[in-house]
């Protein structure tokens, strides 16, 4: 019985260590994504995409005055790059989702973007485009 108990404890210990290593690696990967998504280079890419839809953005005349990065929803796109969600003007219903990827020169660039219907209506009301 003692030998069987030692084997069971050993197996449980190995499983526990494996799970711990997996959780730690996931945490480190998320920290890496947050660092990329909140970098100044990424913020320039976001700004460029937002200005395409709202040329008056970040001014008193613009629809978009600010944005926050939702670091909890970051994920890698299976087709490459990373998907980032921005909350426009601090409102969660005004989502602006965009993809960023590192190009051949090591610089971040946009892979495209989508936004909620509520934000689309605001852009239409602003008569941009």
PDB file of C-alpha atoms in Angstrom, residues 6-72:
ATOM      1  CA  UNK A   6       4.028   6.967  -3.292  1.00  0.00           C
ATOM      2  CA  UNK A   7       3.299   6.344  -6.962  1.00  0.00           C
ATOM      3  CA  UNK A   8      -0.052   8.146  -6.715  1.00  0.00           C
ATOM      4  CA  UNK A   9       1.530  11.144  -4.943  1.00  0.00           C
ATOM      5  CA  UNK A  10       4.308  11.210  -7.558  1.00  0.00           C
ATOM      6  CA  UNK A  11       1.810  11.213 -10.420  1.00  0.00           C
ATOM      7  CA  UNK A  12      -0.255  13.958  -8.790  1.00  0.00           C
ATOM      8  CA  UNK A  13       2.897  15.999  -8.210  1.00  0.00           C
ATOM      9  CA  UNK A  14       3.929  15.677 -11.852  1.00  0.00           C
ATOM     10  CA  UNK A  15       0.430  16.667 -13.013  1.00  0.00           C
ATOM     11  CA  UNK A  16       0.402  19.642 -10.625  1.00  0.00           C
ATOM     12  CA  UNK A  17       3.780  20.858 -11.838  1.00  0.00           C
ATOM     13  CA  UNK A  18       2.660  20.475 -15.462  1.00  0.00           C
ATOM     14  CA  UNK A  19      -0.473  22.529 -14.864  1.00  0.00           C
ATOM     15  CA  UNK A  20       1.526  25.166 -12.992  1.00  0.00           C
ATOM     16  CA  UNK A  21       4.034  25.510 -15.828  1.00  0.00           C
ATOM     17  CA  UNK A  22       1.203  25.794 -18.377  1.00  0.00           C
ATOM     18  CA  UNK A  23      -0.561  28.520 -16.383  1.00  0.00           C
ATOM     19  CA  UNK A  24       2.716  30.411 -15.927  1.00  0.00           C
ATOM     20  CA  UNK A  25       3.488  30.269 -19.664  1.00  0.00           C
ATOM     21  CA  UNK A  26      -0.004  31.528 -20.506  1.00  0.00           C
ATOM     22  CA  UNK A  27       0.473  34.425 -18.083  1.00  0.00           C
ATOM     23  CA  UNK A  28       3.853  35.352 -19.609  1.00  0.00           C
ATOM     24  CA  UNK A  29       2.375  35.223 -23.124  1.00  0.00           C
ATOM     25  CA  UNK A  30      -0.473  37.527 -22.070  1.00  0.00           C
ATOM     26  CA  UNK A  31       2.046  39.977 -20.582  1.00  0.00           C
ATOM     27  CA  UNK A  32       3.890  39.963 -23.913  1.00  0.00           C
ATOM     28  CA  UNK A  33       0.650  40.711 -25.800  1.00  0.00           C
ATOM     29  CA  UNK A  34      -0.187  43.558 -23.395  1.00  0.00           C
ATOM     30  CA  UNK A  35       3.276  45.055 -23.915  1.00  0.00           C
ATOM     31  CA  UNK A  36       2.836  44.992 -27.692  1.00  0.00           C
ATOM     32  CA  UNK A  37      -0.762  46.281 -27.648  1.00  0.00           C
ATOM     33  CA  UNK A  38       0.061  49.202 -25.345  1.00  0.00           C
ATOM     34  CA  UNK A  39       3.313  50.192 -27.057  1.00  0.00           C
ATOM     35  CA  UNK A  40       3.692  53.633 -28.625  1.00  0.00           C
ATOM     36  CA  UNK A  41       4.128  52.014 -32.041  1.00  0.00           C
ATOM     37  CA  UNK A  42       0.795  50.192 -31.694  1.00  0.00           C
ATOM     38  CA  UNK A  43      -0.906  53.386 -30.515  1.00  0.00           C
ATOM     39  CA  UNK A  44       0.229  55.107 -33.722  1.00  0.00           C
ATOM     40  CA  UNK A  45      -1.371  52.296 -35.742  1.00  0.00           C
ATOM     41  CA  UNK A  46      -4.642  52.667 -33.790  1.00  0.00           C
ATOM     42  CA  UNK A  47      -4.573  56.426 -34.290  1.00  0.00           C
ATOM     43  CA  UNK A  48      -4.088  56.017 -38.043  1.00  0.00           C
ATOM     44  CA  UNK A  49      -7.066  53.645 -38.315  1.00  0.00           C
ATOM     45  CA  UNK A  50      -9.309  55.874 -36.205  1.00  0.00           C
ATOM     46  CA  UNK A  51      -8.331  58.982 -38.173  1.00  0.00           C
ATOM     47  CA  UNK A  52      -9.277  57.187 -41.395  1.00  0.00           C
ATOM     48  CA  UNK A  53     -12.855  56.867 -40.113  1.00  0.00           C
ATOM     49  CA  UNK A  54     -12.967  60.147 -38.178  1.00  0.00           C
ATOM     50  CA  UNK A  55     -10.600  62.745 -39.668  1.00  0.00           C
ATOM     51  CA  UNK A  56     -11.415  65.123 -36.809  1.00  0.00           C
ATOM     52  CA  UNK A  57     -10.648  62.513 -34.129  1.00  0.00           C
ATOM     53  CA  UNK A  58      -8.870  63.624 -30.959  1.00  0.00           C
ATOM     54  CA  UNK A  59     -10.060  67.212 -31.445  1.00  0.00           C
ATOM     55  CA  UNK A  60     -13.110  69.086 -30.181  1.00  0.00           C
ATOM     56  CA  UNK A  61     -14.831  68.570 -33.544  1.00  0.00           C
ATOM     57  CA  UNK A  62     -14.263  64.828 -33.700  1.00  0.00           C
ATOM     58  CA  UNK A  63     -16.448  61.940 -32.640  1.00  0.00           C
ATOM     59  CA  UNK A  64     -13.517  60.055 -31.135  1.00  0.00           C
ATOM     60  CA  UNK A  65     -11.899  61.973 -28.302  1.00  0.00           C
ATOM     61  CA  UNK A  66     -10.107  59.073 -26.615  1.00  0.00           C
ATOM     62  CA  UNK A  67      -9.850  55.313 -26.455  1.00  0.00           C
ATOM     63  CA  UNK A  68      -8.862  52.649 -23.971  1.00  0.00           C
ATOM     64  CA  UNK A  69      -7.266  49.316 -24.812  1.00  0.00           C
ATOM     65  CA  UNK A  70      -9.101  46.249 -23.509  1.00  0.00           C
ATOM     66  CA  UNK A  71      -6.110  44.178 -22.419  1.00  0.00           C
ATOM     67  CA  UNK A  72      -8.360  41.351 -21.193  1.00  0.00           C
TER      68      UNK A  72
END
